[in-house]
Amino acid sequence: MTDQSSNQMWGGRFAAGPDAIMEAINASIGFDKRMAAQDIAGSRAHAAMLAATGVITDNDAEAIREGLLTVLSEIEGGTFQFSTTLEDIHMNVEARLKEIIGEPAGRLHTGRSRNDQVATDFKLWVRDQLDAAESGLLALIRALLSQAEAGADWVMPGFTHLQTAQPVTWGHHMMAYVEMFGRDLSRVRDARARMNESPLGAAALAGTSFPIDREMTAKALGFDRPAANSLDAVSDRDFALEFLSTASISAVHLSRFAEELVIWSSAQFRFVTLSDRFSTGSSIMPQKKNPDAAELIRAKVGRIFGANTALMMVMKGLPLAYSKDMQEDKEQVFDAADNWMLALAAMEGMVKDMSANRESLAAAAGSGFSTATDLADWLVRVLKVPFRDAHHITGTLVAMAEKRGCDLPDLTLEDMQGVHAGITEDIFSVLGVENSVNSRMSYGGTAPAQVRAQVARWKEVLAG
Ligand code: ARG
């Protein structure tokens, strides 16, 4: 006699049910219920294939199909009773199916195992998230392109070491992020193409003796092909790791941009004004408008990369094939996915709403001797002074301006000629910030014409 409380899926071998602690550590239903739709899609494909190959009857397959649709509607309608005793989403669905259709439900699990089932469900879930990430990235890129187009010729300081370096254009700065999120997009697409092989039919680890058709289930579930090695198919979580590493790199990009927005929106910079819709106030300091959305986006990289690290550690010592350790994959991926999508959407909203303060940007662009390189380049180009000497002459002029508390264009021609006799009035033509950016016409440079060309190229990429 088996104990009443022993498991209905494997109770045959067991005399007693699990300890409460065992149930608590073992159950995944609390989180893997998020894969219910994927689990039912996988089971429908499997049942249809079992009928097509003559492993089960058409009548049984039809009963299973209808029963699964009922289960799905119960889950979607919120009436489904999830049970921890039934451990995970796979057994919850199958047990309910049995209640609804009776005996044919017991034939669904022919020629498959929870090992290939969970790998299939999870892949389908991750694939949906890669598609969502693609949409989120595209929307963010479009928002950045609008900013770049509007401000293709707005001058601002370009920084290295967060010290004023050379003037750049607002559009150029926005387009730098378009390149970064564009690489994220290409990583997402690569990951999707690489992961799109079906584990279903790998069974527990060795394949099955039933005459199943793995091509058929792969096709039904939108996979390009069945995975070629059953051991690998059930033990592979590369798709989850690649999702997390792609998300981590993207989160780094989001975080860097968020950091710039935090700095730029401060009273000391005033480069941008963030909209009220993406800011909060202070309960005690009435003047404050805080860039909370940007700060939270900046922080999200912590948990996303944490998830990446966690799953790497879970996987690193596992022998082939399936080990229960792998159940720890889902919460990491779920949390990272939720937060990546949220961060992408929040960043898109902020970029759409923010306004660049053109005057502040221009005023800052001219400060900090930002056209010193242009002065040195003029000496080289016009007077044929070797660059190292030109660098030295310019340094002397910068020191002179600094001492007087003025900027380079405020020095007189006599001042300049005192340092190098050959300097002419023409030098003032390169000292303006506008002249400086307009002259940076090298491919990928900051000149407005280059920025507009890059915006046009990206629009073509997105349209094609
Ligand atoms: N809940 C399990 C997981 O998430 C399903 C697979 C269980 N397979 C097994 N042999 N115990 O990994």
Coordinates of C-alpha atoms and ligand atoms in Angstrom, one line a residue:
M1 CA 0.0 0.0 0.0
T2 CA 1.4 3.4 -0.9
D3 CA 0.8 6.3 1.5
Q4 CA -2.1 8.5 0.5
S5 CA 0.1 11.5 0.5
S6 CA 2.8 10.1 -1.7
N7 CA 3.2 11.7 -5.1
Q8 CA 0.6 10.8 -7.8
M9 CA 3.2 11.1 -10.5
W10 CA 5.8 8.7 -9.0
G11 CA 4.0 7.3 -5.9
G12 CA 4.5 3.7 -7.1
R13 CA 8.0 3.6 -5.7
F14 CA 7.4 5.7 -2.6
A15 CA 5.9 4.7 0.7
A16 CA 5.7 8.2 2.2
G17 CA 5.2 11.7 1.0
P18 CA 7.8 14.4 1.4
D19 CA 8.7 16.3 4.5
A20 CA 7.3 19.8 4.6
I21 CA 10.9 21.2 4.3
M22 CA 11.5 19.0 1.3
E23 CA 8.3 20.3 -0.3
A24 CA 9.4 23.9 0.4
I25 CA 12.9 23.5 -1.1
N26 CA 11.7 21.4 -4.0
A27 CA 8.6 23.3 -5.3
S28 CA 9.0 25.7 -8.1
I29 CA 5.3 26.3 -8.8
G30 CA 5.6 29.7 -7.0
F31 CA 7.6 31.1 -9.9
D32 CA 7.4 28.7 -12.8
K33 CA 3.7 29.2 -13.2
R34 CA 4.8 32.1 -15.3
M35 CA 5.5 29.5 -18.0
A36 CA 2.0 28.1 -18.0
A37 CA 1.2 29.3 -21.6
Q38 CA 4.5 27.9 -22.9
D39 CA 4.0 24.6 -21.0
I40 CA 0.5 24.1 -22.6
A41 CA 1.8 25.1 -26.1
G42 CA 4.5 22.5 -25.7
S43 CA 2.1 19.8 -24.6
R44 CA -0.3 20.5 -27.4
A45 CA 2.5 20.2 -30.0
H46 CA 3.7 17.0 -28.3
A47 CA 0.2 15.4 -28.2
A48 CA -0.6 16.3 -31.9
M49 CA 2.8 14.7 -32.8
L50 CA 2.0 11.6 -30.8
A51 CA -1.2 11.2 -32.7
A52 CA 0.4 11.9 -36.1
T53 CA 3.0 9.2 -35.5
G54 CA 0.4 6.7 -34.2
V55 CA 1.8 6.6 -30.7
I56 CA -1.6 7.6 -29.3
T57 CA -5.0 7.6 -30.9
D58 CA -6.6 10.7 -32.6
N59 CA -9.4 10.5 -30.0
D60 CA -7.0 10.7 -27.1
A61 CA -5.1 13.6 -28.8
E62 CA -8.3 15.5 -29.3
A63 CA -9.3 15.0 -25.7
I64 CA -5.9 16.2 -24.6
R65 CA -6.0 19.2 -26.9
E66 CA -9.4 20.3 -25.6
G67 CA -8.5 19.6 -22.0
L68 CA -5.4 21.7 -22.3
L69 CA -7.4 24.6 -23.7
T70 CA -9.7 24.4 -20.7
V71 CA -6.7 24.4 -18.3
L72 CA -5.2 27.4 -20.1
S73 CA -8.5 29.3 -19.8
E74 CA -8.7 28.5 -16.1
I75 CA -5.1 29.8 -15.6
E76 CA -5.8 32.9 -17.7
G77 CA -9.1 33.5 -15.9
G78 CA -7.4 33.2 -12.5
T79 CA -9.5 30.3 -11.3
F80 CA -6.8 27.6 -11.5
Q81 CA -5.8 26.2 -8.1
F82 CA -2.0 25.9 -8.1
S83 CA -0.7 23.3 -5.7
T84 CA 2.8 23.2 -4.1
T85 CA 2.4 19.4 -3.6
L86 CA 2.4 19.1 -7.3
E87 CA 5.8 20.8 -7.3
D88 CA 5.9 22.6 -10.6
I89 CA 3.9 24.0 -13.5
H90 CA 4.3 20.8 -15.6
M91 CA 2.7 18.5 -12.9
N92 CA 0.1 21.1 -12.0
V93 CA -1.1 21.3 -15.6
E94 CA -1.0 17.5 -16.1
A95 CA -2.8 16.8 -12.8
R96 CA -5.6 19.2 -13.7
L97 CA -5.8 17.7 -17.2
K98 CA -6.4 14.3 -15.6
E99 CA -9.2 15.7 -13.5
I100 CA -10.9 17.2 -16.6
I101 CA -10.4 14.4 -19.2
G102 CA -9.5 11.4 -17.2
E103 CA -7.5 8.5 -18.6
P104 CA -6.2 10.0 -21.9
A105 CA -4.2 12.6 -19.8
G106 CA -2.0 9.8 -18.7
R107 CA -0.8 9.3 -22.3
L108 CA 0.4 12.8 -22.8
H109 CA 3.8 12.1 -21.1
T110 CA 4.7 9.3 -23.5
G111 CA 8.1 9.8 -25.1
R112 CA 9.0 12.9 -23.1
S113 CA 10.2 13.8 -19.7
R114 CA 10.0 16.9 -17.5
N115 CA 13.6 17.5 -18.5
D116 CA 13.0 18.2 -22.1
Q117 CA 9.6 19.7 -21.2
V118 CA 11.1 22.3 -18.9
A119 CA 13.9 23.1 -21.3
T120 CA 11.3 23.7 -24.0
D121 CA 9.0 25.8 -21.9
F122 CA 11.9 27.9 -20.6
K123 CA 13.3 28.4 -24.1
L124 CA 9.9 29.6 -25.4
W125 CA 9.7 32.0 -22.5
V126 CA 13.1 33.4 -23.0
R127 CA 12.5 33.7 -26.7
D128 CA 9.4 35.9 -26.0
Q129 CA 11.6 38.1 -23.8
L130 CA 14.2 38.4 -26.5
D131 CA 11.4 39.6 -28.8
A132 CA 10.3 42.1 -26.2
A133 CA 13.8 43.3 -25.7
E134 CA 14.1 43.8 -29.4
S135 CA 11.0 46.0 -29.4
G136 CA 12.1 47.9 -26.4
L137 CA 15.5 48.6 -27.9
L138 CA 14.0 49.7 -31.2
A139 CA 11.7 52.1 -29.4
L140 CA 14.6 53.6 -27.4
I141 CA 16.8 53.9 -30.6
R142 CA 13.9 55.8 -32.3
A143 CA 13.6 58.2 -29.4
L144 CA 17.4 58.9 -29.5
L145 CA 17.2 59.4 -33.2
S146 CA 14.6 62.1 -32.8
Q147 CA 16.8 63.8 -30.2
A148 CA 19.8 63.6 -32.5
E149 CA 17.9 64.9 -35.5
A150 CA 16.5 67.9 -33.6
G151 CA 19.9 68.8 -32.1
A152 CA 22.3 67.7 -34.8
D153 CA 24.1 71.1 -34.7
W154 CA 23.6 72.1 -31.0
V155 CA 27.0 72.5 -29.5
M156 CA 28.0 71.1 -26.1
P157 CA 31.2 70.2 -24.4
G158 CA 32.7 66.8 -25.1
F159 CA 34.4 65.3 -22.1
T160 CA 37.3 62.9 -21.4
H161 CA 37.9 62.2 -17.7
L162 CA 34.8 64.3 -17.2
Q163 CA 37.0 67.3 -18.0
T164 CA 36.1 69.5 -20.9
A165 CA 37.9 68.2 -24.0
Q166 CA 36.6 69.4 -27.3
P167 CA 33.2 70.7 -28.4
V168 CA 30.8 68.1 -29.8
T169 CA 27.2 68.3 -30.9
W170 CA 24.2 67.1 -29.0
G171 CA 23.2 64.9 -31.9
H172 CA 26.6 63.3 -31.9
H173 CA 26.3 62.4 -28.2
M174 CA 22.8 61.0 -28.7
M175 CA 24.1 58.9 -31.7
A176 CA 26.8 57.4 -29.5
Y177 CA 24.0 55.8 -27.5
V178 CA 22.3 54.7 -30.7
E179 CA 25.4 52.8 -31.6
M180 CA 25.5 51.1 -28.1
F181 CA 21.8 50.1 -28.1
G182 CA 22.3 49.1 -31.7
R183 CA 24.9 46.6 -30.7
D184 CA 22.5 45.3 -27.9
L185 CA 19.9 44.8 -30.6
S186 CA 22.3 42.8 -32.7
R187 CA 23.3 40.7 -29.7
V188 CA 19.6 40.0 -29.0
R189 CA 19.0 38.9 -32.6
D190 CA 22.1 36.7 -32.6
A191 CA 21.1 35.1 -29.3
R192 CA 17.6 34.4 -30.6
A193 CA 18.9 32.8 -33.8
R194 CA 21.4 30.6 -31.9
M195 CA 18.9 29.4 -29.2
N196 CA 16.1 28.5 -31.6
E197 CA 16.5 24.7 -31.5
S198 CA 13.9 22.5 -29.9
P199 CA 14.8 20.3 -26.9
L200 CA 11.4 18.5 -27.0
G201 CA 11.7 14.8 -27.6
A202 CA 15.2 14.6 -26.0
A203 CA 13.1 13.0 -23.3
A204 CA 14.9 12.4 -19.9
L205 CA 18.4 12.4 -21.5
A206 CA 18.8 9.7 -24.0
G207 CA 16.0 10.2 -26.5
T208 CA 13.1 7.7 -26.7
S209 CA 12.3 4.4 -28.3
F210 CA 8.9 5.7 -29.5
P211 CA 8.8 6.7 -33.2
I212 CA 8.4 10.4 -32.4
D213 CA 8.8 13.2 -35.0
R214 CA 10.9 15.9 -33.5
E215 CA 10.9 18.0 -36.7
M216 CA 7.1 18.2 -36.3
T217 CA 7.1 19.5 -32.8
A218 CA 10.0 21.9 -33.5
K219 CA 8.1 23.4 -36.4
A220 CA 4.9 23.6 -34.4
L221 CA 6.6 25.6 -31.7
G222 CA 8.4 28.0 -34.1
F223 CA 11.9 26.4 -33.6
D224 CA 14.2 26.2 -36.6
R225 CA 15.1 22.6 -36.0
P226 CA 15.3 20.0 -33.2
A227 CA 18.4 20.1 -31.0
A228 CA 20.9 17.5 -32.3
N229 CA 22.0 15.9 -29.1
S230 CA 19.6 14.8 -26.4
L231 CA 22.1 15.0 -23.5
D232 CA 22.9 18.6 -24.5
A233 CA 19.3 19.5 -25.2
V234 CA 18.2 18.8 -21.6
S235 CA 21.3 20.2 -19.9
D236 CA 21.8 23.3 -22.0
R237 CA 21.1 26.6 -20.4
D238 CA 23.3 28.7 -22.7
F239 CA 20.2 30.4 -24.0
A240 CA 19.5 31.7 -20.4
L241 CA 23.1 32.7 -19.9
E242 CA 23.3 34.4 -23.2
F243 CA 20.0 36.3 -22.4
L244 CA 21.5 37.4 -19.1
S245 CA 24.8 38.5 -20.5
T246 CA 23.1 40.3 -23.3
A247 CA 20.8 42.0 -20.7
S248 CA 23.8 42.8 -18.5
I249 CA 25.7 44.6 -21.3
S250 CA 22.6 46.5 -22.3
A251 CA 22.0 47.4 -18.6
V252 CA 25.5 48.8 -18.5
H253 CA 24.7 51.0 -21.4
L254 CA 21.4 52.1 -19.8
S255 CA 23.3 52.8 -16.6
R256 CA 25.9 54.9 -18.2
F257 CA 23.3 57.0 -20.0
A258 CA 21.3 57.3 -16.8
E259 CA 24.4 58.5 -15.0
E260 CA 24.8 61.2 -17.6
L261 CA 21.2 62.3 -17.2
V262 CA 21.7 62.5 -13.4
I263 CA 24.7 64.8 -13.9
W264 CA 23.2 66.8 -16.8
S265 CA 19.9 67.5 -14.9
S266 CA 21.7 68.9 -11.9
A267 CA 21.7 72.6 -11.1
Q268 CA 25.4 72.7 -11.7
F269 CA 25.1 71.4 -15.3
R270 CA 21.6 72.3 -16.5
F271 CA 22.2 70.5 -19.7
V272 CA 18.8 68.9 -19.8
T273 CA 15.4 69.2 -18.2
L274 CA 13.7 65.9 -17.4
S275 CA 10.0 65.9 -17.5
D276 CA 7.8 65.9 -14.4
R277 CA 6.5 62.5 -15.6
F278 CA 9.9 60.9 -14.9
S279 CA 10.9 62.8 -11.8
T280 CA 9.9 63.1 -8.2
G281 CA 9.9 65.8 -5.6
S282 CA 11.2 66.0 -2.1
S283 CA 8.9 65.9 0.9
I284 CA 11.1 68.4 2.7
M285 CA 13.0 70.5 0.1
P286 CA 10.4 72.3 -2.1
Q287 CA 12.9 73.3 -4.8
K288 CA 13.9 69.7 -5.6
K289 CA 13.2 67.7 -8.7
N290 CA 14.9 64.4 -8.5
P291 CA 15.9 62.2 -11.5
D292 CA 14.6 59.0 -9.7
A293 CA 13.9 57.1 -12.9
A294 CA 17.5 57.6 -14.1
E295 CA 18.9 56.6 -10.7
L296 CA 16.8 53.4 -10.7
I297 CA 17.8 52.6 -14.2
R298 CA 21.5 53.1 -13.2
A299 CA 20.9 50.7 -10.3
K300 CA 19.2 48.0 -12.3
V301 CA 22.4 46.7 -13.7
G302 CA 23.3 45.4 -10.2
R303 CA 20.5 42.9 -10.1
I304 CA 20.7 42.0 -13.8
F305 CA 24.4 41.3 -13.6
G306 CA 23.8 39.6 -10.3
A307 CA 21.4 37.2 -12.0
N308 CA 24.0 36.6 -14.7
T309 CA 26.6 35.7 -12.1
A310 CA 24.2 33.6 -10.1
L311 CA 23.3 31.4 -13.0
M312 CA 26.9 31.1 -14.2
M313 CA 27.7 29.7 -10.7
V314 CA 24.7 27.4 -10.7
M315 CA 25.8 25.9 -14.1
K316 CA 29.5 25.8 -13.8
G317 CA 30.1 22.4 -12.1
L318 CA 27.1 20.4 -13.3
P319 CA 27.7 17.1 -14.9
L320 CA 25.6 16.0 -17.8
A321 CA 22.7 15.9 -18.1
Y322 CA 19.8 17.4 -16.0
S323 CA 20.4 18.2 -12.4
K324 CA 17.8 19.8 -10.1
D325 CA 20.2 22.7 -9.6
M326 CA 18.9 23.9 -12.9
Q327 CA 15.6 24.8 -11.4
E328 CA 17.4 27.8 -10.0
D329 CA 17.6 29.2 -13.5
K330 CA 14.2 30.7 -13.7
E331 CA 13.9 33.3 -10.9
Q332 CA 17.1 34.9 -12.0
V333 CA 16.0 35.2 -15.6
F334 CA 12.5 36.3 -14.7
D335 CA 13.8 39.1 -12.5
A336 CA 16.4 40.2 -14.9
A337 CA 13.9 40.2 -17.8
D338 CA 11.3 42.2 -15.9
N339 CA 13.8 44.8 -14.9
W340 CA 15.5 45.0 -18.2
M341 CA 12.2 45.6 -20.0
L342 CA 11.2 48.2 -17.3
A343 CA 14.5 50.0 -17.6
L344 CA 14.3 50.1 -21.4
A345 CA 10.7 51.5 -21.3
A346 CA 11.6 54.0 -18.6
M347 CA 14.7 55.2 -20.6
E348 CA 12.6 55.5 -23.8
G349 CA 10.0 57.6 -21.9
M350 CA 12.7 59.9 -20.4
V351 CA 14.5 60.4 -23.7
K352 CA 11.2 61.2 -25.4
D353 CA 10.2 63.7 -22.8
M354 CA 13.5 65.4 -22.0
S355 CA 14.5 68.8 -23.4
A356 CA 18.1 69.8 -24.0
N357 CA 18.9 73.3 -22.7
R358 CA 20.5 74.6 -25.8
E359 CA 21.9 77.8 -24.2
S360 CA 23.4 76.0 -21.3
L361 CA 25.0 73.5 -23.6
A362 CA 26.4 76.2 -25.8
A363 CA 27.7 78.3 -22.9
A364 CA 29.5 75.2 -21.4
A365 CA 30.8 74.2 -24.9
G366 CA 32.9 77.4 -25.1
S367 CA 34.3 77.2 -21.6
G368 CA 37.3 75.2 -20.4
F369 CA 39.5 76.2 -23.5
S370 CA 37.6 73.6 -25.5
T371 CA 39.0 74.9 -28.8
A372 CA 42.7 74.6 -27.8
T373 CA 43.1 71.7 -30.1
D374 CA 41.7 73.7 -33.0
L375 CA 44.3 76.4 -32.3
A376 CA 47.1 73.9 -32.3
D377 CA 45.7 72.3 -35.5
W378 CA 45.7 75.8 -37.2
L379 CA 49.3 76.3 -36.3
V380 CA 50.1 73.0 -38.0
R381 CA 47.9 73.5 -41.0
V382 CA 48.6 77.1 -41.8
L383 CA 52.1 77.8 -40.4
K384 CA 53.4 74.2 -40.9
V385 CA 54.5 74.1 -37.2
P386 CA 55.3 70.5 -36.1
F387 CA 52.4 69.3 -33.9
R388 CA 54.5 68.9 -30.8
D389 CA 55.6 72.6 -31.0
A390 CA 52.1 73.7 -31.8
H391 CA 50.9 71.8 -28.6
H392 CA 53.5 73.7 -26.6
I393 CA 52.6 77.2 -28.1
T394 CA 48.9 76.5 -27.5
G395 CA 49.6 75.4 -23.9
T396 CA 51.4 78.8 -23.3
L397 CA 48.4 80.7 -24.7
V398 CA 46.0 78.6 -22.5
A399 CA 48.1 79.4 -19.4
M400 CA 48.0 83.1 -20.4
A401 CA 44.2 83.1 -20.8
E402 CA 43.8 81.2 -17.5
K403 CA 45.9 83.8 -15.7
R404 CA 43.8 86.6 -17.0
G405 CA 40.5 84.8 -16.3
C406 CA 39.5 84.9 -20.0
D407 CA 38.9 82.4 -22.8
L408 CA 41.1 81.8 -25.8
P409 CA 39.1 84.0 -28.3
D410 CA 39.4 86.9 -25.8
L411 CA 43.1 87.1 -26.2
T412 CA 44.3 89.8 -28.7
L413 CA 46.3 89.2 -31.8
E414 CA 49.3 90.9 -30.1
D415 CA 49.0 88.5 -27.2
M416 CA 49.2 85.6 -29.6
Q417 CA 52.0 87.0 -31.7
G418 CA 54.0 87.5 -28.5
V419 CA 54.0 83.7 -28.2
H420 CA 54.4 83.0 -31.9
A421 CA 55.2 85.8 -34.3
G422 CA 53.6 84.0 -37.4
I423 CA 50.1 84.0 -36.0
T424 CA 47.6 86.0 -38.1
E425 CA 44.0 87.3 -37.6
D426 CA 42.8 84.1 -39.4
I427 CA 43.3 82.1 -36.2
F428 CA 40.1 83.5 -34.7
S429 CA 38.1 81.8 -37.4
V430 CA 38.9 78.4 -35.8
L431 CA 38.4 79.4 -32.2
G432 CA 34.7 79.6 -32.3
V433 CA 32.9 76.5 -31.0
E434 CA 30.7 76.3 -34.1
N435 CA 33.7 76.4 -36.3
S436 CA 35.3 73.7 -34.3
V437 CA 32.4 71.2 -34.6
N438 CA 31.8 72.1 -38.3
S439 CA 35.4 71.2 -39.1
R440 CA 35.2 67.7 -37.6
M441 CA 34.1 66.2 -40.9
S442 CA 36.0 62.9 -40.7
Y443 CA 33.7 59.9 -41.0
G444 CA 32.0 59.3 -37.6
G445 CA 33.1 62.8 -36.5
T446 CA 30.9 65.3 -34.6
A447 CA 30.2 67.7 -37.5
P448 CA 26.4 68.3 -37.9
A449 CA 26.6 67.0 -41.5
Q450 CA 28.2 63.7 -40.2
V451 CA 25.6 63.4 -37.5
R452 CA 22.8 63.9 -40.0
A453 CA 24.3 61.3 -42.3
Q454 CA 24.4 58.8 -39.4
V455 CA 20.8 59.6 -38.5
A456 CA 19.8 58.9 -42.1
R457 CA 21.8 55.6 -42.1
W458 CA 20.1 54.4 -39.0
K459 CA 16.6 55.3 -40.3
E460 CA 17.4 53.2 -43.3
V461 CA 18.6 50.3 -41.1
L462 CA 15.4 50.5 -39.1
A463 CA 13.2 50.7 -42.1
G464 CA 14.9 47.8 -43.9
Ligands
ARG1 N1 10.7 22.0 -12.0 C1 11.8 21.4 -12.7 C2 12.8 22.4 -13.2 O1 12.5 23.6 -13.1 C3 11.3 20.6 -13.8 C4 12.2 19.4 -14.2 C5 12.3 18.4 -13.2 N2 12.9 17.2 -13.6 C6 13.3 16.3 -12.8 N3 13.9 15.3 -13.2 N4 13.1 16.4 -11.5 O2 13.9 22.2 -13.5

